[in-house]
mmCIF file of C-alpha atoms in Angstrom:
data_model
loop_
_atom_site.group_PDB
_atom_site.id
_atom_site.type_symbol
_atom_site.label_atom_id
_atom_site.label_comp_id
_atom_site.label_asym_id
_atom_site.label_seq_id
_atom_site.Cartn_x
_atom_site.Cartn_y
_atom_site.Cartn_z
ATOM 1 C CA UNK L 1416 -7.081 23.962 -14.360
ATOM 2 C CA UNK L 1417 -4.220 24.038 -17.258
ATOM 3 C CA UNK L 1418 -3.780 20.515 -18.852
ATOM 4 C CA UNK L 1419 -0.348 21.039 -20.159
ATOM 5 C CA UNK L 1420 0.869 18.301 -17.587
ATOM 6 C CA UNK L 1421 -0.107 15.507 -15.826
ATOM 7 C CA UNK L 1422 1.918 16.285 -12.489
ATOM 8 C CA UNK L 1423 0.046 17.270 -9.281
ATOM 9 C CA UNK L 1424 -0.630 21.112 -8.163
ATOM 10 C CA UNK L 1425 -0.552 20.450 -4.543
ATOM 11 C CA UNK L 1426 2.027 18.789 -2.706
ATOM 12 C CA UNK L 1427 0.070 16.775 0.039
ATOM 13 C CA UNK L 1428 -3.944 16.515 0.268
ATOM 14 C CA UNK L 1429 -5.357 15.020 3.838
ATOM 15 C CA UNK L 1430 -8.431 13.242 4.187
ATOM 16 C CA UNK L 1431 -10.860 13.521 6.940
ATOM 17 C CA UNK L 1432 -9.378 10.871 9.080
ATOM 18 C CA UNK L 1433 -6.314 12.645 9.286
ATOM 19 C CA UNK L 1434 -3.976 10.656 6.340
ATOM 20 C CA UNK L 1435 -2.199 12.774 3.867
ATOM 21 C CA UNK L 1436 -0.910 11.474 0.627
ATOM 22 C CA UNK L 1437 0.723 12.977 -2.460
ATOM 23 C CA UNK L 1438 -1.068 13.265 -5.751
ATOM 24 C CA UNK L 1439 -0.285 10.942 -8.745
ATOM 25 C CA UNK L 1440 2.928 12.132 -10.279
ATOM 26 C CA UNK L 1441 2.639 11.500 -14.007
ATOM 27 C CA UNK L 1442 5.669 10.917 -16.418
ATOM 28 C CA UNK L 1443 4.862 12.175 -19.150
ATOM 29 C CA UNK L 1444 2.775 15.570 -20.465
ATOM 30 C CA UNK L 1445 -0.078 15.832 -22.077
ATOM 31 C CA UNK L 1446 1.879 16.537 -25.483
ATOM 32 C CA UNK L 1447 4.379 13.745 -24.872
ATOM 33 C CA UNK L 1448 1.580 11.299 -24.378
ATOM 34 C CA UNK L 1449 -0.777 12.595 -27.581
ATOM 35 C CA UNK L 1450 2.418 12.188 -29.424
ATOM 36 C CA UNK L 1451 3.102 8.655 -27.879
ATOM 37 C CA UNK L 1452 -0.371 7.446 -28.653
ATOM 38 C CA UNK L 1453 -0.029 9.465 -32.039
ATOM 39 C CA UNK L 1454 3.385 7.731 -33.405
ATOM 40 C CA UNK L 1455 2.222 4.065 -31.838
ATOM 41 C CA UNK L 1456 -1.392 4.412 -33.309
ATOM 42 C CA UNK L 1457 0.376 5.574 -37.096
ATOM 43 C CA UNK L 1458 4.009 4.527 -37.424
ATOM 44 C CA UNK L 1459 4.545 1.262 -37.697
ATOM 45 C CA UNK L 1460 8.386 1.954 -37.189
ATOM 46 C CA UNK L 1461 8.149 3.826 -34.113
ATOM 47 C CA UNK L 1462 5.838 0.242 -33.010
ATOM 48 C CA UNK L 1463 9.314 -1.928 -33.892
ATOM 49 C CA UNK L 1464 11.423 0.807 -31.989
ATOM 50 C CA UNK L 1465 8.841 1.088 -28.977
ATOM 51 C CA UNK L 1466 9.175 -2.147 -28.286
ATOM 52 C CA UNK L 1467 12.860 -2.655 -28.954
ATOM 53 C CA UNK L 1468 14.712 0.788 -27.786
ATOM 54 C CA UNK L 1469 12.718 2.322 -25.440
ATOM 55 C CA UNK L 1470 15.285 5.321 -24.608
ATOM 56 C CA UNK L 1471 15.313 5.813 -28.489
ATOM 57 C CA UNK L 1472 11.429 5.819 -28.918
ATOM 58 C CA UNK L 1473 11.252 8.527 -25.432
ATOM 59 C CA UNK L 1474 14.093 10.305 -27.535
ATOM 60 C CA UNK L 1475 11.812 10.994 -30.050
ATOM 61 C CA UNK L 1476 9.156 12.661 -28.234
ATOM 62 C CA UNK L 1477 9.086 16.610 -27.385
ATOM 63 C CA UNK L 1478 11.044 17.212 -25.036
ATOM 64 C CA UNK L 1479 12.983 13.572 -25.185
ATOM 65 C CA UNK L 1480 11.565 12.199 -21.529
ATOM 66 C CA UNK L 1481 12.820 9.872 -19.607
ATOM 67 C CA UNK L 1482 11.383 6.463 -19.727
ATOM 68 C CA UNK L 1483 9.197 5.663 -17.219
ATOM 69 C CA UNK L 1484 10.305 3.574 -14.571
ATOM 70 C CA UNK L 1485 7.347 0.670 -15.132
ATOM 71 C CA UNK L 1486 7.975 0.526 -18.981
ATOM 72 C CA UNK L 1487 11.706 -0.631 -18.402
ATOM 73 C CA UNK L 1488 12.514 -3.932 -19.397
ATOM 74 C CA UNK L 1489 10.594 -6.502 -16.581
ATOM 75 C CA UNK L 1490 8.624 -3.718 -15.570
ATOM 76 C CA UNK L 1491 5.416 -4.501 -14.795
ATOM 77 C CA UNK L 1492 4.054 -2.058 -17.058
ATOM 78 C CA UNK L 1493 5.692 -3.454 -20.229
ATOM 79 C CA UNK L 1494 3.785 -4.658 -22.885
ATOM 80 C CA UNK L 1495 4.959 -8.350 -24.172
ATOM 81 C CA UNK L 1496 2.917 -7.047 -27.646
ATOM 82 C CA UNK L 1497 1.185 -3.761 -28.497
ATOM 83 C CA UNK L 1498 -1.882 -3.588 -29.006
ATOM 84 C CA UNK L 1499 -3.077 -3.087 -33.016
ATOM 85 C CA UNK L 1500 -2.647 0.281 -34.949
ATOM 86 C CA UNK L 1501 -6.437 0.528 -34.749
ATOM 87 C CA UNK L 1502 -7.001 -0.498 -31.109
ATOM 88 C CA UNK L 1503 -4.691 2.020 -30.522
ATOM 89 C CA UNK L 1504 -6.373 4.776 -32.639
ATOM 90 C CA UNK L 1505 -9.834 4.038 -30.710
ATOM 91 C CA UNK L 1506 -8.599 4.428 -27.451
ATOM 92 C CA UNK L 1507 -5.975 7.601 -27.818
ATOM 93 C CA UNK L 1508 -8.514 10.382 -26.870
ATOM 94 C CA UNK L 1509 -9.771 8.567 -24.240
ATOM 95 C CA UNK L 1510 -6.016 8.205 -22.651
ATOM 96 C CA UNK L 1511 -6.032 11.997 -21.494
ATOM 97 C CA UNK L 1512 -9.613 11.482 -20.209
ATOM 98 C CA UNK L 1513 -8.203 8.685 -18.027
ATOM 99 C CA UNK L 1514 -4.891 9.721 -17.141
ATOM 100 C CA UNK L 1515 -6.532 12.949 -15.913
ATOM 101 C CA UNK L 1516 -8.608 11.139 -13.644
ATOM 102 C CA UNK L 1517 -5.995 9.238 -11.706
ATOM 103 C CA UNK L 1518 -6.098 5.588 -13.378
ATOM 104 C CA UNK L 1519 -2.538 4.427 -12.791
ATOM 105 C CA UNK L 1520 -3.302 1.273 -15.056
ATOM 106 C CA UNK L 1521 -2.572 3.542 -18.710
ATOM 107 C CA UNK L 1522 0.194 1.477 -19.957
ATOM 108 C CA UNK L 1523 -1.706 -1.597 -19.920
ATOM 109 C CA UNK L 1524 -4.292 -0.107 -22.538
ATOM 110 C CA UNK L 1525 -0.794 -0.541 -25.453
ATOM 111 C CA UNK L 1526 -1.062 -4.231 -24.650
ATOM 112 C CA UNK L 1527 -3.431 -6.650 -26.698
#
């Protein structure tokens, strides 16, 4: 399996009772999200711009994404404060781990 990106590489799976469902469509790629984890975990003015200019903070990562829908202001994937530089360091190689596995909840782990 290539890890370059999160997005699915199926387009509908069904289940034995006869659901289908699409795979978890992820936002961002694995660069753009080692870089996000990378620039919040070290730079403490990419932290002040995170949290005040999200389309300026996506800007700055390759390939300048588009901001997530449940980061946008009231979303409910927003962090009111990030979590510390440090906090942030210990948990950034276990993000891919987790994002890889389906946990929706990712954006939560930036919060304190």
């Amino acid at each position: 399996m290539h890890t370059d990106t999160l997005v699915s590489r199926t387009a509908a799976i069904a289940n034995d009772a006869g659901f289908s469902f699409a795979p978890k469509q992820w936002p961002l790629n694995l660069e753009q999200m080692r870089c996000l984890f990378e620039k919040l975990a070290e730079d403490d003015d990419y932290r002040a711009l995170f949290m005040a200019d999200l389309g300026a903070a996506f800007a700055q990562l390759p390939g300048a994404p588009a901001v997530p829908a449940g980061l946008v202001a009231g979303g409910c994937f927003r962090p009111n404060n990030l979590a510390s530089k440090e906090a942030l360091r210990g948990v950034r190689d276990r993000v891919v781990t987790i994002a890889l596995a389906g946990n929706p909840m990712i954006p939560k782990m930036l919060e304190v």
